[in-house]
Amino acid sequence: MPLLVFVWLLVILSDCDSFFQSLPKCVPDMMPATEVMSKTLGNLFSMLLLFFLVANSLPLFAEVWMEFQFKTAVIKMVKQFLTLSPLMFIFQAKVIGHYVVNELRYGGATYVSTGRGLPTERRPFIGEAAEGGGKLKKVGGLYLDYASIAYYDGICLLANMLLLCIAGGNTDHLGWFFFSVSLTIVSWLFAPFIFNPYQFVYRHFREDWQCVWAFFTEDSGRHWVEWYDRTQLKAGQTSPRSCLDIGFFWAPMVITCWYVAMEMKIEAFVAMYSQFDGARAMYSLMLVPPIVASLAFCLVVPAAEALAGCSGILRRRLRLL
């Protein structure tokens, strides 16, 4: 969802200006980018969204129907939606996706013991206060658990949506899309607190506020500095992780931008030399560097290594490593 909003914002901001109608991509009767994106997203996000929300609860509906009766299953489904269960489903998907992506990027997944306490208990916001309320007795809570997993992304998605509205991307055809984005933002930011027992009791709210104040001010912010160093700053791993992030996320974006720029240049070339019979072949020739050249490189290099006798040496070195 954040990537889709980013692409949407990029398309709207790069739309043709009225002062540059002479460019090949800017023609007088050209459909605005806002209308194009609204129609595209309107087709993708429609009333089918309700079907996907209901589909998440279909296993529970079928199980209750088999064990009890159809009426009980319908009542259970209605209770699920009235208690905002889709918010928890969305947040659960976000957490699972975060850990799966981190496992693919870095590895090192381990088992997290859940303990033998009560299955449902109240989790503090940021820690437990000591007697007197001025200091922290124990650091740990919902904010620290999910800040880097969901809260930061939720704020970024909210900021992108605000920029999108300022840029003029809001139209009448995107009601379901805005509904799905709003549901995602609310889930990523508030789902843990909505389902936290006794979250909105005034006594616990006052204790949470005291813990927040102590977390950032006690001993010149010692608790915050220790948490940030432990979770955000890890010595010796910042540079490799940054390289992995660039390769894993930004490489497809760079390749896409390169292809779009190349396609625009080819289209301008074809427009200028439209009488040339082989002008249309340029669309096929533009695939030679990224596809044909790389394939030829992968075929020629192993053959050259085999002819030169280097392949056996490389294998032996790899075995020694």
CSV table of C-alpha atoms in Angstrom, one decimal:
chain,number,residue,atom,x,y,z
A,1,MET,CA,0.0,0.0,0.0
A,2,PRO,CA,2.8,2.6,0.7
A,3,LEU,CA,4.5,1.8,-2.6
A,4,LEU,CA,1.2,2.2,-4.4
A,5,VAL,CA,0.5,5.6,-2.8
A,6,PHE,CA,4.1,6.6,-3.7
A,7,VAL,CA,3.7,5.7,-7.3
A,8,TRP,CA,0.4,7.5,-7.4
A,9,LEU,CA,1.9,10.6,-6.0
A,10,LEU,CA,4.9,10.4,-8.4
A,11,VAL,CA,2.5,10.1,-11.4
A,12,ILE,CA,0.4,13.1,-10.4
A,13,LEU,CA,3.5,15.3,-9.7
A,14,SER,CA,5.1,14.4,-13.0
A,15,ASP,CA,1.9,15.2,-15.0
A,16,CYS,CA,2.2,17.5,-18.0
A,17,ASP,CA,2.1,21.2,-17.3
A,18,SER,CA,-0.1,23.5,-19.4
A,19,PHE,CA,3.0,25.5,-20.4
A,20,PHE,CA,4.7,22.5,-22.0
A,21,GLN,CA,2.1,21.2,-24.5
A,22,SER,CA,4.7,20.9,-27.3
A,23,LEU,CA,6.5,17.9,-25.7
A,24,PRO,CA,5.7,14.5,-27.2
A,25,LYS,CA,4.1,13.3,-23.9
A,26,CYS,CA,2.0,16.5,-23.6
A,27,VAL,CA,-0.8,16.9,-26.1
A,28,PRO,CA,-3.8,19.1,-25.8
A,29,ASP,CA,-6.4,16.3,-25.6
A,30,MET,CA,-4.4,14.2,-23.2
A,31,MET,CA,-6.2,12.8,-20.2
A,32,PRO,CA,-4.9,14.2,-16.9
A,33,ALA,CA,-2.9,11.9,-14.7
A,34,THR,CA,-5.4,12.4,-11.9
A,35,GLU,CA,-8.2,11.0,-14.0
A,36,VAL,CA,-6.1,8.1,-15.2
A,37,MET,CA,-5.0,7.0,-11.7
A,38,SER,CA,-8.6,7.4,-10.4
A,39,LYS,CA,-10.0,5.1,-13.1
A,40,THR,CA,-7.2,2.6,-12.6
A,41,LEU,CA,-7.4,2.5,-8.8
A,42,GLY,CA,-11.2,2.7,-9.0
A,43,ASN,CA,-11.2,-0.6,-10.9
A,44,LEU,CA,-8.8,-2.2,-8.5
A,45,PHE,CA,-10.4,-1.1,-5.3
A,46,SER,CA,-14.2,-1.5,-5.6
A,47,MET,CA,-16.8,-3.3,-3.6
A,48,LEU,CA,-14.7,-6.5,-3.9
A,49,LEU,CA,-12.8,-5.1,-0.9
A,50,LEU,CA,-15.8,-6.2,1.2
A,51,PHE,CA,-15.4,-9.7,-0.2
A,52,PHE,CA,-11.8,-9.9,0.9
A,53,LEU,CA,-12.7,-8.6,4.4
A,54,VAL,CA,-15.3,-11.3,4.7
A,55,ALA,CA,-13.0,-14.0,3.2
A,56,ASN,CA,-10.7,-13.6,6.2
A,57,SER,CA,-13.5,-14.8,8.5
A,58,LEU,CA,-14.8,-17.6,6.3
A,59,PRO,CA,-12.8,-20.4,8.1
A,60,LEU,CA,-14.2,-19.3,11.4
A,61,PHE,CA,-17.7,-19.1,9.9
A,62,ALA,CA,-17.4,-22.6,8.4
A,63,GLU,CA,-16.1,-24.1,11.7
A,64,VAL,CA,-18.9,-22.5,13.8
A,65,TRP,CA,-21.5,-23.6,11.3
A,66,MET,CA,-20.3,-27.3,11.4
A,67,GLU,CA,-20.1,-27.4,15.2
A,68,PHE,CA,-23.3,-25.5,16.0
A,69,GLN,CA,-25.7,-24.1,13.4
A,70,PHE,CA,-26.0,-21.5,10.6
A,71,LYS,CA,-27.6,-18.9,12.8
A,72,THR,CA,-24.8,-19.1,15.4
A,73,ALA,CA,-22.2,-18.7,12.6
A,74,VAL,CA,-23.9,-15.6,11.2
A,75,ILE,CA,-24.1,-14.0,14.7
A,76,LYS,CA,-20.5,-14.8,15.3
A,77,MET,CA,-19.5,-13.2,12.0
A,78,VAL,CA,-21.5,-10.0,12.8
A,79,LYS,CA,-19.8,-9.8,16.2
A,80,GLN,CA,-16.4,-10.2,14.5
A,81,PHE,CA,-17.0,-7.1,12.4
A,82,LEU,CA,-18.7,-5.1,15.2
A,83,THR,CA,-15.6,-5.7,17.3
A,84,LEU,CA,-13.3,-4.3,14.6
A,85,SER,CA,-11.7,-7.7,13.8
A,86,PRO,CA,-10.5,-6.5,10.3
A,87,LEU,CA,-8.2,-4.0,12.0
A,88,MET,CA,-6.5,-6.9,13.8
A,89,PHE,CA,-6.3,-9.0,10.6
A,90,ILE,CA,-4.6,-6.1,8.8
A,91,PHE,CA,-2.1,-5.5,11.7
A,92,GLN,CA,-1.4,-9.2,11.9
A,93,ALA,CA,-0.6,-9.3,8.2
A,94,LYS,CA,1.7,-6.3,8.7
A,95,VAL,CA,3.7,-7.9,11.5
A,96,ILE,CA,4.0,-11.2,9.6
A,97,GLY,CA,5.1,-9.4,6.5
A,98,HIS,CA,7.7,-7.5,8.5
A,99,TYR,CA,9.3,-10.6,9.9
A,100,VAL,CA,9.2,-12.5,6.6
A,101,VAL,CA,10.9,-9.7,4.8
A,102,ASN,CA,13.5,-9.3,7.5
A,103,GLU,CA,14.2,-13.1,7.3
A,104,LEU,CA,14.7,-12.8,3.5
A,105,ARG,CA,16.9,-9.8,3.8
A,106,TYR,CA,19.1,-10.6,6.9
A,107,GLY,CA,18.2,-14.1,8.2
A,108,GLY,CA,18.7,-15.1,11.8
A,109,ALA,CA,15.1,-15.8,12.7
A,110,THR,CA,14.7,-17.3,16.2
A,111,TYR,CA,11.9,-18.7,18.3
A,112,VAL,CA,10.3,-16.2,20.7
A,113,SER,CA,9.0,-17.8,23.8
A,114,THR,CA,5.5,-16.7,24.8
A,115,GLY,CA,5.7,-17.7,28.5
A,116,ARG,CA,2.9,-19.3,30.6
A,117,GLY,CA,1.0,-16.3,31.8
A,118,LEU,CA,-2.5,-15.3,31.0
A,119,PRO,CA,-3.3,-15.3,27.3
A,120,THR,CA,-4.9,-11.9,27.5
A,121,GLU,CA,-3.4,-9.2,29.7
A,122,ARG,CA,-2.9,-5.5,29.6
A,123,ARG,CA,0.3,-4.3,28.1
A,124,PRO,CA,1.6,-0.9,29.1
A,125,PHE,CA,2.2,1.8,26.6
A,126,ILE,CA,5.9,2.2,27.2
A,127,GLY,CA,6.8,0.7,30.6
A,128,GLU,CA,5.8,0.2,34.2
A,129,ALA,CA,6.2,3.1,36.6
A,130,ALA,CA,7.9,2.8,40.0
A,131,GLU,CA,6.2,3.9,43.2
A,132,GLY,CA,5.8,7.6,43.2
A,133,GLY,CA,5.3,7.8,39.4
A,134,GLY,CA,8.5,9.7,38.7
A,135,LYS,CA,10.7,6.9,37.4
A,136,LEU,CA,10.4,3.7,35.4
A,137,LYS,CA,10.5,0.3,37.1
A,138,LYS,CA,10.5,-1.7,33.9
A,139,VAL,CA,10.9,-0.6,30.2
A,140,GLY,CA,8.7,-2.3,27.6
A,141,GLY,CA,5.3,-1.8,26.1
A,142,LEU,CA,3.2,-1.6,23.0
A,143,TYR,CA,4.9,1.4,21.6
A,144,LEU,CA,8.4,0.0,21.9
A,145,ASP,CA,7.2,-3.4,20.6
A,146,TYR,CA,5.7,-2.1,17.3
A,147,ALA,CA,7.3,1.3,16.7
A,148,SER,CA,9.7,0.1,14.0
A,149,ILE,CA,7.3,-2.6,12.7
A,150,ALA,CA,4.1,-0.6,12.1
A,151,TYR,CA,3.9,2.8,13.6
A,152,TYR,CA,6.7,4.4,11.5
A,153,ASP,CA,5.2,3.0,8.3
A,154,GLY,CA,1.7,4.1,9.4
A,155,ILE,CA,2.9,7.7,9.8
A,156,CYS,CA,4.7,7.7,6.5
A,157,LEU,CA,1.6,6.4,4.7
A,158,LEU,CA,-0.5,9.1,6.4
A,159,ALA,CA,1.9,11.8,5.3
A,160,ASN,CA,1.9,10.5,1.8
A,161,MET,CA,-1.9,10.5,1.7
A,162,LEU,CA,-1.9,14.1,2.9
A,163,LEU,CA,0.6,15.1,0.2
A,164,LEU,CA,-1.5,13.3,-2.3
A,165,CYS,CA,-4.6,15.3,-1.3
A,166,ILE,CA,-2.7,18.5,-1.5
A,167,ALA,CA,-1.4,17.6,-5.0
A,168,GLY,CA,-4.9,17.2,-6.2
A,169,GLY,CA,-5.2,13.4,-6.3
A,170,ASN,CA,-8.5,13.1,-4.5
A,171,THR,CA,-11.4,12.5,-6.9
A,172,ASP,CA,-15.0,11.2,-6.6
A,173,HIS,CA,-14.1,7.7,-8.0
A,174,LEU,CA,-11.7,6.7,-5.2
A,175,GLY,CA,-14.0,6.2,-2.3
A,176,TRP,CA,-13.2,2.6,-1.8
A,177,PHE,CA,-9.5,3.2,-2.2
A,178,PHE,CA,-9.5,5.9,0.4
A,179,PHE,CA,-11.5,3.6,2.6
A,180,SER,CA,-8.9,0.8,2.3
A,181,VAL,CA,-6.0,3.2,2.9
A,182,SER,CA,-7.7,4.7,5.9
A,183,LEU,CA,-8.4,1.2,7.3
A,184,THR,CA,-4.7,0.4,6.8
A,185,ILE,CA,-3.5,3.6,8.6
A,186,VAL,CA,-5.9,3.2,11.5
A,187,SER,CA,-4.9,-0.5,11.9
A,188,TRP,CA,-1.1,0.2,11.8
A,189,LEU,CA,-1.3,3.0,14.3
A,190,PHE,CA,-4.1,2.1,16.7
A,191,ALA,CA,-4.9,-1.7,16.4
A,192,PRO,CA,-2.6,-2.8,19.4
A,193,PHE,CA,-4.2,-0.1,21.6
A,194,ILE,CA,-7.8,-0.8,20.6
A,195,PHE,CA,-7.4,-4.5,21.5
A,196,ASN,CA,-5.3,-3.9,24.6
A,197,PRO,CA,-7.5,-4.6,27.7
A,198,TYR,CA,-8.3,-1.6,29.9
A,199,GLN,CA,-6.5,0.7,27.5
A,200,PHE,CA,-8.9,3.6,27.9
A,201,VAL,CA,-9.3,3.4,31.6
A,202,TYR,CA,-8.3,6.8,33.1
A,203,ARG,CA,-6.1,5.3,35.8
A,204,HIS,CA,-4.1,3.3,33.3
A,205,PHE,CA,-4.0,6.2,30.9
A,206,ARG,CA,-2.5,8.4,33.6
A,207,GLU,CA,0.1,5.8,34.5
A,208,ASP,CA,1.0,5.5,30.8
A,209,TRP,CA,1.5,9.2,30.5
A,210,GLN,CA,3.8,9.3,33.5
A,211,CYS,CA,5.8,6.4,32.0
A,212,VAL,CA,6.2,8.3,28.7
A,213,TRP,CA,7.4,11.3,30.5
A,214,ALA,CA,9.9,9.3,32.6
A,215,PHE,CA,11.0,7.4,29.5
A,216,PHE,CA,12.2,10.5,27.7
A,217,THR,CA,13.3,12.7,30.7
A,218,GLU,CA,14.6,10.4,33.4
A,219,ASP,CA,18.4,10.6,33.6
A,220,SER,CA,18.5,12.9,30.5
A,221,GLY,CA,16.6,10.3,28.4
A,222,ARG,CA,18.8,7.3,29.4
A,223,HIS,CA,16.0,4.8,28.8
A,224,TRP,CA,15.3,6.2,25.3
A,225,VAL,CA,19.0,6.3,24.4
A,226,GLU,CA,19.4,2.7,25.5
A,227,TRP,CA,16.4,1.5,23.6
A,228,TYR,CA,17.4,3.3,20.5
A,229,ASP,CA,20.9,2.0,20.6
A,230,ARG,CA,19.7,-1.6,21.2
A,231,THR,CA,17.0,-1.6,18.5
A,232,GLN,CA,17.9,1.0,15.9
A,233,LEU,CA,21.7,1.3,16.0
A,234,LYS,CA,23.7,-2.0,15.7
A,235,ALA,CA,27.4,-1.6,15.3
A,236,GLY,CA,29.0,-3.2,12.2
A,237,GLN,CA,25.7,-3.9,10.5
A,238,THR,CA,24.5,-0.5,9.3
A,239,SER,CA,26.4,-0.4,6.0
A,240,PRO,CA,25.6,-4.0,4.9
A,241,ARG,CA,21.9,-3.5,5.8
A,242,SER,CA,21.8,-0.3,3.9
A,243,CYS,CA,23.2,-2.0,0.8
A,244,LEU,CA,20.7,-4.8,1.2
A,245,ASP,CA,17.8,-2.3,1.5
A,246,ILE,CA,19.0,-0.5,-1.7
A,247,GLY,CA,19.3,-3.7,-3.6
A,248,PHE,CA,16.1,-5.2,-2.3
A,249,PHE,CA,13.7,-2.3,-2.6
A,250,TRP,CA,15.2,0.4,-4.8
A,251,ALA,CA,16.6,-1.7,-7.6
A,252,PRO,CA,13.1,-2.4,-9.1
A,253,MET,CA,12.3,1.3,-8.8
A,254,VAL,CA,15.5,2.4,-10.6
A,255,ILE,CA,15.0,-0.2,-13.3
A,256,THR,CA,11.4,1.0,-13.8
A,257,CYS,CA,12.5,4.7,-14.0
A,258,TRP,CA,15.2,3.8,-16.5
A,259,TYR,CA,12.8,1.9,-18.7
A,260,VAL,CA,10.2,4.7,-18.7
A,261,ALA,CA,12.9,7.3,-19.6
A,262,MET,CA,14.2,5.0,-22.4
A,263,GLU,CA,10.7,4.4,-23.7
A,264,MET,CA,10.0,8.2,-23.8
A,265,LYS,CA,13.2,8.8,-25.8
A,266,ILE,CA,12.4,6.0,-28.2
A,267,GLU,CA,8.9,7.3,-28.7
A,268,ALA,CA,10.3,10.8,-29.5
A,269,PHE,CA,12.7,9.2,-32.0
A,270,VAL,CA,9.9,7.3,-33.7
A,271,ALA,CA,7.8,10.5,-33.9
A,272,MET,CA,10.6,12.4,-35.6
A,273,TYR,CA,11.5,9.6,-38.0
A,274,SER,CA,8.0,8.2,-38.6
A,275,GLN,CA,8.8,7.7,-42.4
A,276,PHE,CA,11.7,5.4,-41.6
A,277,ASP,CA,10.5,1.7,-42.0
A,278,GLY,CA,12.7,0.4,-39.2
A,279,ALA,CA,11.6,2.9,-36.6
A,280,ARG,CA,9.2,0.6,-34.9
A,281,ALA,CA,12.1,-2.0,-34.5
A,282,MET,CA,13.6,0.4,-31.9
A,283,TYR,CA,11.2,-0.9,-29.3
A,284,SER,CA,12.7,-4.4,-29.7
A,285,LEU,CA,16.3,-3.1,-29.9
A,286,MET,CA,15.9,-1.3,-26.6
A,287,LEU,CA,15.7,-4.8,-24.9
A,288,VAL,CA,19.1,-5.8,-26.2
A,289,PRO,CA,21.3,-4.2,-23.5
A,290,PRO,CA,19.4,-5.4,-20.4
A,291,ILE,CA,18.3,-8.8,-21.6
A,292,VAL,CA,20.3,-10.0,-24.6
A,293,ALA,CA,23.6,-8.6,-23.4
A,294,SER,CA,23.2,-10.0,-19.9
A,295,LEU,CA,22.2,-13.4,-21.3
A,296,ALA,CA,25.2,-13.4,-23.6
A,297,PHE,CA,27.5,-12.4,-20.7
A,298,CYS,CA,26.2,-15.3,-18.6
A,299,LEU,CA,26.8,-17.7,-21.5
A,300,VAL,CA,30.2,-16.5,-22.6
A,301,VAL,CA,31.9,-16.1,-19.2
A,302,PRO,CA,31.4,-19.8,-18.1
A,303,ALA,CA,32.5,-21.0,-21.5
A,304,ALA,CA,35.7,-18.8,-21.4
A,305,GLU,CA,36.5,-20.0,-17.9
A,306,ALA,CA,36.1,-23.6,-18.9
A,307,LEU,CA,38.4,-23.1,-21.9
A,308,ALA,CA,41.0,-21.4,-19.8
A,309,GLY,CA,40.9,-23.9,-17.0
A,310,CYS,CA,39.8,-21.4,-14.4
A,311,SER,CA,36.5,-23.2,-13.4
A,312,GLY,CA,38.2,-25.9,-11.5
A,313,ILE,CA,40.4,-23.5,-9.5
A,314,LEU,CA,37.4,-21.4,-8.6
A,315,ARG,CA,35.5,-24.5,-7.4
A,316,ARG,CA,38.5,-25.6,-5.2
A,317,ARG,CA,38.7,-22.1,-3.6
A,318,LEU,CA,35.0,-22.0,-2.9
A,319,ARG,CA,35.3,-25.4,-1.2
A,320,LEU,CA,38.2,-24.1,1.0
A,321,LEU,CA,36.0,-21.2,2.1
